[in-house]
Tab-separated table of C-alpha atoms in Angstrom:
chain	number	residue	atom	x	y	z
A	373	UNK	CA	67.157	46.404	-59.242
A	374	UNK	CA	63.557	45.831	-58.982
A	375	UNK	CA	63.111	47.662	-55.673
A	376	UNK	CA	64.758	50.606	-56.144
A	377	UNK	CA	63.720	54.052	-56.281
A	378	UNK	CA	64.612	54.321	-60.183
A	379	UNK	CA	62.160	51.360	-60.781
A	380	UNK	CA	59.243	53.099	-58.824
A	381	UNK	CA	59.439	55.998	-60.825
A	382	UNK	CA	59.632	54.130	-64.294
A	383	UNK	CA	56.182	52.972	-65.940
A	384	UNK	CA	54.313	50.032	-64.000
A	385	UNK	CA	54.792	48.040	-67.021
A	386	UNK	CA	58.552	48.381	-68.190
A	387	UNK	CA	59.627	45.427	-68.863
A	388	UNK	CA	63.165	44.183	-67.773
A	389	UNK	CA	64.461	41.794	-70.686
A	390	UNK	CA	67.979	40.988	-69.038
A	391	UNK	CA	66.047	38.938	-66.548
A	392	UNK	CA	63.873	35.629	-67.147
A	393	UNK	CA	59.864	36.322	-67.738
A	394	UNK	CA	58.369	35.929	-64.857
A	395	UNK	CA	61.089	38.332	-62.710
A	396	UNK	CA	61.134	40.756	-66.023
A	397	UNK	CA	58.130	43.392	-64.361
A	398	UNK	CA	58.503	44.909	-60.639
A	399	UNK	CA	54.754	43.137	-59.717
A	400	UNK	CA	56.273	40.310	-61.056
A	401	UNK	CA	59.484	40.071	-58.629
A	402	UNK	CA	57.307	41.314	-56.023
A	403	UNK	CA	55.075	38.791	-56.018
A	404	UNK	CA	57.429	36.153	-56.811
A	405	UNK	CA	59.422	37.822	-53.075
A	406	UNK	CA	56.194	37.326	-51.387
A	407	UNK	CA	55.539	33.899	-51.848
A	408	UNK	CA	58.814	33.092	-50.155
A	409	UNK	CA	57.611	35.328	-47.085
A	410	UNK	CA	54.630	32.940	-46.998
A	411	UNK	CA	56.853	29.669	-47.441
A	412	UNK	CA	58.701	30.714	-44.330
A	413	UNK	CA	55.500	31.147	-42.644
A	414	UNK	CA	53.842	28.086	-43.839
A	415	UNK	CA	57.610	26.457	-42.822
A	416	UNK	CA	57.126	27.133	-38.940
A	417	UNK	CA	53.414	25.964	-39.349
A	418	UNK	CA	54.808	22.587	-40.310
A	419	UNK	CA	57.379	22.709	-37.287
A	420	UNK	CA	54.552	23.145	-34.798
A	421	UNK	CA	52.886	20.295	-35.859
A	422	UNK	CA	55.993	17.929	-36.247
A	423	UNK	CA	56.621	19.451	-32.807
A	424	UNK	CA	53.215	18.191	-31.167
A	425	UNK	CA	53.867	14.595	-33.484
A	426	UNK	CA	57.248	13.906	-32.141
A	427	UNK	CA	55.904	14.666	-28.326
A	428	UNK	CA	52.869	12.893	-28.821
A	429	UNK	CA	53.908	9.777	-31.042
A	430	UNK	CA	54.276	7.328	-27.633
A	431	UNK	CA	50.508	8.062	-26.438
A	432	UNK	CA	49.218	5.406	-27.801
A	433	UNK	CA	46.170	5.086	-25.674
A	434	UNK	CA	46.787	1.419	-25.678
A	435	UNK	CA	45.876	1.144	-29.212
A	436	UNK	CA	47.767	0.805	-32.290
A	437	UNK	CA	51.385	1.869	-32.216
A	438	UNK	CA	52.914	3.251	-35.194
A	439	UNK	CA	55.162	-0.356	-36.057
A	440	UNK	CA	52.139	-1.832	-36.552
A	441	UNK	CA	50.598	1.244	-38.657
A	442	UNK	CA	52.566	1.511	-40.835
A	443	UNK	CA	54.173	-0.062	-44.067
A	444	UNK	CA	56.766	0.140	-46.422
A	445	UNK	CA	55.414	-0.497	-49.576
A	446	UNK	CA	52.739	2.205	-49.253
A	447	UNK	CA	54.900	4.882	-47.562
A	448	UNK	CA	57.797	4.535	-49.910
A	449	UNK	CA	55.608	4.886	-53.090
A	450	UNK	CA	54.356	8.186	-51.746
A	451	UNK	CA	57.736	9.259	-51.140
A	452	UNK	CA	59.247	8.221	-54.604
A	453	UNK	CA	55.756	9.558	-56.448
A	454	UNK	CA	56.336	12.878	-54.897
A	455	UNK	CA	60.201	13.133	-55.074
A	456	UNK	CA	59.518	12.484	-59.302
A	457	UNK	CA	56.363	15.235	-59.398
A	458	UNK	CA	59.031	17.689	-57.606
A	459	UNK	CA	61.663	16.714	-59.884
A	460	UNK	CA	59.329	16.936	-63.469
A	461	UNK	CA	58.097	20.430	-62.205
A	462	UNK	CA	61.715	21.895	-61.809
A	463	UNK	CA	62.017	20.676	-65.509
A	464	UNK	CA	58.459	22.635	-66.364
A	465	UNK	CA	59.940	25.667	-64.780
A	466	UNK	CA	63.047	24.756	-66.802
A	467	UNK	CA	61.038	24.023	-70.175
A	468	UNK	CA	59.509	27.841	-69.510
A	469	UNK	CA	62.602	29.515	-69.162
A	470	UNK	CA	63.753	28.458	-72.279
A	471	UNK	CA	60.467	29.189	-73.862
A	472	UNK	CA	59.007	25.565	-74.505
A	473	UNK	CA	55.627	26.083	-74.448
A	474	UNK	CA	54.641	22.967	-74.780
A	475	UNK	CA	57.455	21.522	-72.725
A	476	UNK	CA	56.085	23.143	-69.938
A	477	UNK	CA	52.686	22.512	-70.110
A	478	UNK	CA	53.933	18.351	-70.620
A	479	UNK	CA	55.676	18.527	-67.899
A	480	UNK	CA	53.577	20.122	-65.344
A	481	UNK	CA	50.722	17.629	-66.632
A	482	UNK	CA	53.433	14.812	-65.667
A	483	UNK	CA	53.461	16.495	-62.043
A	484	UNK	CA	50.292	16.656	-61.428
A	485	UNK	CA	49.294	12.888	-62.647
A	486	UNK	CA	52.098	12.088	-59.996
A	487	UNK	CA	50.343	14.469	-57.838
A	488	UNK	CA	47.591	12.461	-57.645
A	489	UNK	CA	49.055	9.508	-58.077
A	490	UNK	CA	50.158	10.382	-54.552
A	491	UNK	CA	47.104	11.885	-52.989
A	492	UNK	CA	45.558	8.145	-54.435
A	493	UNK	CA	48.001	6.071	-52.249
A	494	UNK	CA	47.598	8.406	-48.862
A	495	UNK	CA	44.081	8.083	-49.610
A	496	UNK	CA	43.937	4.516	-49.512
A	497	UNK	CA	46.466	4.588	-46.828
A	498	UNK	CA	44.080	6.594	-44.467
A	499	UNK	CA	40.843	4.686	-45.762
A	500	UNK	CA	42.678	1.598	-44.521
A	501	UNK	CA	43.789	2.467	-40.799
A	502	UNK	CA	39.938	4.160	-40.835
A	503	UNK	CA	38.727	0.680	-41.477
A	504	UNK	CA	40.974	-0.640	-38.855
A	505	UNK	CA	39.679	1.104	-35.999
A	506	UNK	CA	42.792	4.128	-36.152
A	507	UNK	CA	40.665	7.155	-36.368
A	508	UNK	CA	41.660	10.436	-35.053
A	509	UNK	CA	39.456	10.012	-32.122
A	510	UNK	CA	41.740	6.508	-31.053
A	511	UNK	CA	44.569	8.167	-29.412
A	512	UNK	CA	46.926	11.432	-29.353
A	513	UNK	CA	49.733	9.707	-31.581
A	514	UNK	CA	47.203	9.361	-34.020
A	515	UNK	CA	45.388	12.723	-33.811
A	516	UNK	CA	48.457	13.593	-34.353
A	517	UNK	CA	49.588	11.612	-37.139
A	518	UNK	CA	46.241	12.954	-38.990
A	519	UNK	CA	46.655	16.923	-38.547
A	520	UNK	CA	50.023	16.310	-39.750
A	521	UNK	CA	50.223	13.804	-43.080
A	522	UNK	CA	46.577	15.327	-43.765
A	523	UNK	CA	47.689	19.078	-43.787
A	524	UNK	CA	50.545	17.824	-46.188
A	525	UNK	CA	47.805	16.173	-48.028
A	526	UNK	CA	45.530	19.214	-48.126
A	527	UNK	CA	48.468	21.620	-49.431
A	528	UNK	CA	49.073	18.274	-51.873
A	529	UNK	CA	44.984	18.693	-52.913
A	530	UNK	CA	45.524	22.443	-53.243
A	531	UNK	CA	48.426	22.733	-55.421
A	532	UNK	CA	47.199	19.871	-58.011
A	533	UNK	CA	43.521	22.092	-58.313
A	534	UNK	CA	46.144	25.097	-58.328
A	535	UNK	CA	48.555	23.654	-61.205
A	536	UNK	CA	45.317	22.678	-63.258
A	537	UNK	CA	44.255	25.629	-63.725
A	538	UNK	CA	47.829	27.158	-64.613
A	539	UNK	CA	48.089	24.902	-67.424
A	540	UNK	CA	44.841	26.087	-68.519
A	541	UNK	CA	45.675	29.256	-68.552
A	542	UNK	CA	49.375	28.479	-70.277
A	543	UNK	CA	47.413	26.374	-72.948
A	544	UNK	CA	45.475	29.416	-73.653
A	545	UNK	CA	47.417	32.591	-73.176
A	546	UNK	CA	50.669	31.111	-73.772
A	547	UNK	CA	54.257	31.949	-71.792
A	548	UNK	CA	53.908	36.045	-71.075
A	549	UNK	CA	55.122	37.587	-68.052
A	550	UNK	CA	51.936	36.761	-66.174
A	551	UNK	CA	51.518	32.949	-66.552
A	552	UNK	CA	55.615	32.279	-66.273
A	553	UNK	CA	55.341	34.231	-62.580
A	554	UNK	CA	52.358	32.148	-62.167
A	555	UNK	CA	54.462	29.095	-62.896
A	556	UNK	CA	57.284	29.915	-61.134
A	557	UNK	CA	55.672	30.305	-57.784
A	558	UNK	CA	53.301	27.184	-58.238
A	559	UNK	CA	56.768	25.057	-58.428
A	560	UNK	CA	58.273	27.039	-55.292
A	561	UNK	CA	55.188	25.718	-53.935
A	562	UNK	CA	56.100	22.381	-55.160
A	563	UNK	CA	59.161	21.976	-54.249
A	564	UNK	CA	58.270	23.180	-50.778
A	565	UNK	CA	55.198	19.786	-50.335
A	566	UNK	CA	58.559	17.620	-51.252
A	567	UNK	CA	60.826	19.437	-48.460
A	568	UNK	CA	58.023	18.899	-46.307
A	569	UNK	CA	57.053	15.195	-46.696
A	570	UNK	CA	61.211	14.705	-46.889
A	571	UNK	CA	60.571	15.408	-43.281
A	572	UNK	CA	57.298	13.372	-42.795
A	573	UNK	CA	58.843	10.291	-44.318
A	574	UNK	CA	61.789	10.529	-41.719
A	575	UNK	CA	60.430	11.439	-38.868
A	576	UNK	CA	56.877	9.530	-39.028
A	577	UNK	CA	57.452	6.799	-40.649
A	578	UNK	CA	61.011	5.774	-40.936
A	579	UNK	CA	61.083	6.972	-37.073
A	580	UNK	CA	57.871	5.353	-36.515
A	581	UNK	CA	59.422	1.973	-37.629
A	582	UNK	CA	62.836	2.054	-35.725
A	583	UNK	CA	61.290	3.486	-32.192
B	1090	UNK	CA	75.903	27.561	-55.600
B	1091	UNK	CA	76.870	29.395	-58.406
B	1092	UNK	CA	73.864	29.903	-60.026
B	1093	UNK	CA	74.184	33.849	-60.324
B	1094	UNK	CA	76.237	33.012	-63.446
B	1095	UNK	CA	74.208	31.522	-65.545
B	1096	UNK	CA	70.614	33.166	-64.511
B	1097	UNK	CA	71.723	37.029	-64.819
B	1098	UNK	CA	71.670	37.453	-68.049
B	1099	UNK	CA	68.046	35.651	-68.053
B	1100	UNK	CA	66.151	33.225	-70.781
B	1101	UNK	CA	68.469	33.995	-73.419
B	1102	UNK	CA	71.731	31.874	-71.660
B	1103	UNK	CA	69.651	29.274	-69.875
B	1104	UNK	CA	71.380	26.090	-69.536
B	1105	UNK	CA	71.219	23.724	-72.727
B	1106	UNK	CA	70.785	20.963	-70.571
B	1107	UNK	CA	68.973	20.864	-66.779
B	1108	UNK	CA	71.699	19.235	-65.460
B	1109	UNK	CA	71.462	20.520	-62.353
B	1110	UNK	CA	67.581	18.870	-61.585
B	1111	UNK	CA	68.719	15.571	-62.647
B	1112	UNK	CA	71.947	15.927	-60.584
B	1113	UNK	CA	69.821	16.967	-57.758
B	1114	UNK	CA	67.251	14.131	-58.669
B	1115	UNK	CA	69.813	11.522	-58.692
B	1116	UNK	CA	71.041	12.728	-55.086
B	1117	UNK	CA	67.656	12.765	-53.360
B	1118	UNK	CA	67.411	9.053	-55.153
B	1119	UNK	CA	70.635	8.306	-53.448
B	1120	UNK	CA	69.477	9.536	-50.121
B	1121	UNK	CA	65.962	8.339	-49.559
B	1122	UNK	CA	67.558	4.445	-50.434
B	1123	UNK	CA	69.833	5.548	-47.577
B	1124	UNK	CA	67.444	6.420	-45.326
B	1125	UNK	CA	66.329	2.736	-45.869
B	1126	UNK	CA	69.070	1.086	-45.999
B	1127	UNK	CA	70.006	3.059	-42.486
B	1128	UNK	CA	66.057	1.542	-41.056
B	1129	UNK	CA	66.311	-1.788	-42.507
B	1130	UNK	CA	69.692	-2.772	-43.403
B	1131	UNK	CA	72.242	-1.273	-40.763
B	1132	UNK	CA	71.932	-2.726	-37.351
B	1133	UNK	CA	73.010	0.179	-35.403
B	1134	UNK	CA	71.358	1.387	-32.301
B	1135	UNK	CA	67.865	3.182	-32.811
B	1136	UNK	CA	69.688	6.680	-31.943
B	1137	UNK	CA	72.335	6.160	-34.333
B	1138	UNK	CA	69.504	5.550	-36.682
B	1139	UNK	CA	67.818	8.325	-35.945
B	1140	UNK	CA	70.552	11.099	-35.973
B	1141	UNK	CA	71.863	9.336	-39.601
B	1142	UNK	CA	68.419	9.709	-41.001
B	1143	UNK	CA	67.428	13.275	-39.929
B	1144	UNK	CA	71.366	14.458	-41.675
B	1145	UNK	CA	69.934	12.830	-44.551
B	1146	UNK	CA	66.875	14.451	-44.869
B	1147	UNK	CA	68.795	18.101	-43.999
B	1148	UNK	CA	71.033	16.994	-47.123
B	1149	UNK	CA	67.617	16.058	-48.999
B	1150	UNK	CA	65.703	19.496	-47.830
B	1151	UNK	CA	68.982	21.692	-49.109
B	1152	UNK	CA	68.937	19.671	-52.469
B	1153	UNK	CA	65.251	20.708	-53.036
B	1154	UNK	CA	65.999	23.882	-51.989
B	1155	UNK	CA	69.250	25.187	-53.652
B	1156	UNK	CA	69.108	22.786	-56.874
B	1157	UNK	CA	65.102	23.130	-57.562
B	1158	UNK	CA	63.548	26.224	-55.742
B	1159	UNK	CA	67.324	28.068	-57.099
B	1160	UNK	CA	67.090	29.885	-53.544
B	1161	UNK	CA	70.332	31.861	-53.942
B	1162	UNK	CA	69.482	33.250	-57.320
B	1163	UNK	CA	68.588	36.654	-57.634
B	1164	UNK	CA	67.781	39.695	-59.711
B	1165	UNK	CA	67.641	42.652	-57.094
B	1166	UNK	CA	68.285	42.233	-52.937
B	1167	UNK	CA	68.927	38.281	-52.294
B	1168	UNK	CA	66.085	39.089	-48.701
B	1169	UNK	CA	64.351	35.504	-49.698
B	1170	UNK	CA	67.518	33.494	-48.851
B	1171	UNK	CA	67.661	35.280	-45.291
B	1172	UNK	CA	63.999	34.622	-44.924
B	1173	UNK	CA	64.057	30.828	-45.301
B	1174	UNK	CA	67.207	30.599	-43.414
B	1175	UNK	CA	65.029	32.642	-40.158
B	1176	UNK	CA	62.205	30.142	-41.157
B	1177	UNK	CA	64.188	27.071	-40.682
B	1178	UNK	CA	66.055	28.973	-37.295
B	1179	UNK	CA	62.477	29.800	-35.983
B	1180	UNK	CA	61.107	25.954	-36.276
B	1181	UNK	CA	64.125	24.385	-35.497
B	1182	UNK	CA	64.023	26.226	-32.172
B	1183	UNK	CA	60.300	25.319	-31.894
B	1184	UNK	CA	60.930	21.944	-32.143
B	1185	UNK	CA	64.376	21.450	-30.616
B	1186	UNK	CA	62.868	23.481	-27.782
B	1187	UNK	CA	59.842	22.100	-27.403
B	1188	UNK	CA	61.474	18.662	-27.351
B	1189	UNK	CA	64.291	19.686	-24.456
B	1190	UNK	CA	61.684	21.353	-22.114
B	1191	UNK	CA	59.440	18.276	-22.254
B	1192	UNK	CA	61.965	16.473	-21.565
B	1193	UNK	CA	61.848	18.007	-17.844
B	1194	UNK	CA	58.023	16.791	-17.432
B	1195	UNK	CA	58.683	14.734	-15.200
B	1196	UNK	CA	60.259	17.086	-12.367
B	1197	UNK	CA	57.225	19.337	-13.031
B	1198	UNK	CA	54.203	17.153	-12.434
């Protein structure tokens, strides 16, 4: 029981070794509790801006609507590039609960080449309606189409700088209760950019092609 | 999910195998090619689409969320699992709201 009164009076550094690394100190489960609290949080900031794309999406301003926008073959390698990334950093948090060291470094160097590998594609994906003449400034459905793909893309940036520098830090420290918590909640944060852009893919583009 | 069992007595009985991410890999596979197949291939009415495509992606969110992110387990007070689930009530009644009372625009201007 991490949160209990017994735990508060033991030393800040006992060490719990019935439970996996990173939950095995109270700071560690703490922590580890609070990045949830700010997954819910960063949860209804991703509902308020599907809310103002679904009741914007049909002012189109005349311009371009999002049938002709949009394609398959670029949105569907975004999805299936971050689907994998989310998929090869549940095995790195895997890899670290057993102890692979160098599993887990691997495999969270597989995420974020995947990572990017999808941050390339929206790139070139907003580069190319730029070029058209679909800026932000063109219409509401595509202000906002850009506040919401682009803060998905900006938490995308974020946690590939943020899962650098954890394998850094793995590579030289190795697994200790520290870097494991450090993993842990950098693949909750993960997992969460795939849970979001589950929700961009279906209701931007795969609604964007079938209203 | 009964992943209680096999995470409370941490590192030392981890799975041999992670079964359960490729399981839940395999499944989002599965849904995402139904998505498409409900977009391109059936040729039901847009709303039928729509409400087929938005259960998948529910069914894809809860995959990511009980099979990767291991929501339920727990080592002390399970408060993260009621958390997400007051997230996901808070912005589906942003959204659903939002959506309903728009709906009545058109009486109001």
């Amino acid at each position: 029981m991490a949160y209990s009164m017994e735990a508060d009076m033991e030393h800040d550094h006992h060490i719990d070794t019935s439970k996996p690394m990173e939950y095995s100190t109270e700071d560690g489960s703490l922590k580890i509790f609070g990045f949830w609290v700010f997954l819910g949080s960063d949860l209804v900031l991703f509902s308020c801006l599907f809310t103002m794309y679904i009741l914007l999406f049909r002012n189109t301003a005349g311009s371009f609507t999002s049938q002709q926008l949009f394609d398959y073959p670029t949105f569907l390698s975004e999805t299936f590039l971050l689907l994998t990334s989310s998929f090869t950093c549940g095995l790195a948090t895997y890899s670290m609960r057993r102890g692979m060291k160098n599993a887990t470094i691997a495999w969270l160097i597989v995420t974020v080449l995947l990572g990017l590998g999808f941050i390339g594609f929206e790139v070139s994906e907003f580069t190319k309606y730029v070029s058209m003449g679909a800026t932000m400034h063109t219409s509401a459905f595509l202000s906002a189409f850009f506040t919401l793909v682009g803060t998905h893309g900006c938490h995308v940036s974020l946690g590939i700088l943020w899962l650098t520098s954890i394998i850094i830090q793995v590579a030289m420290r190795g697994l200790n209760p520290v870097t494991t918590r450090k993993i842990f909640i950098a693949g909750l944060y993960w997992h969460f950019l795939d849970v979001a852009w589950i929700f961009i893919f279906t209701v931007v583009y795969f609604m964007g092609k079938v209203l | 999910m009964a992943s209680n069992d096999t995470t409370k007595h941490g590192q030392h009985h981890q799975e041999a195998f992670p079964w359960k991410h490729i399981i839940g890999f395999l499944l989002s596979l599965v849904l995402t090619f139904g998505s498409l197949w409900f977009v391109l291939g059936s040729h039901l009415p847009s709303q039928a689409v729509i409400s087929a495509i938005v259960i998948l992606a529910v069914f894809q969110a809860m995959i990511q969320l009980f099979l990767f992110m291991h929501l339920t387990e727990t080592f002390g007070p399970n408060y993260q699992q009621f958390l997400i689930f007051f997230a996901f009530f808070i912005a589906f009644t942003v959204v659903a709201g939002s959506i309903w009372i728009m709906a009545f625009k058109s009486y109001v201007a």
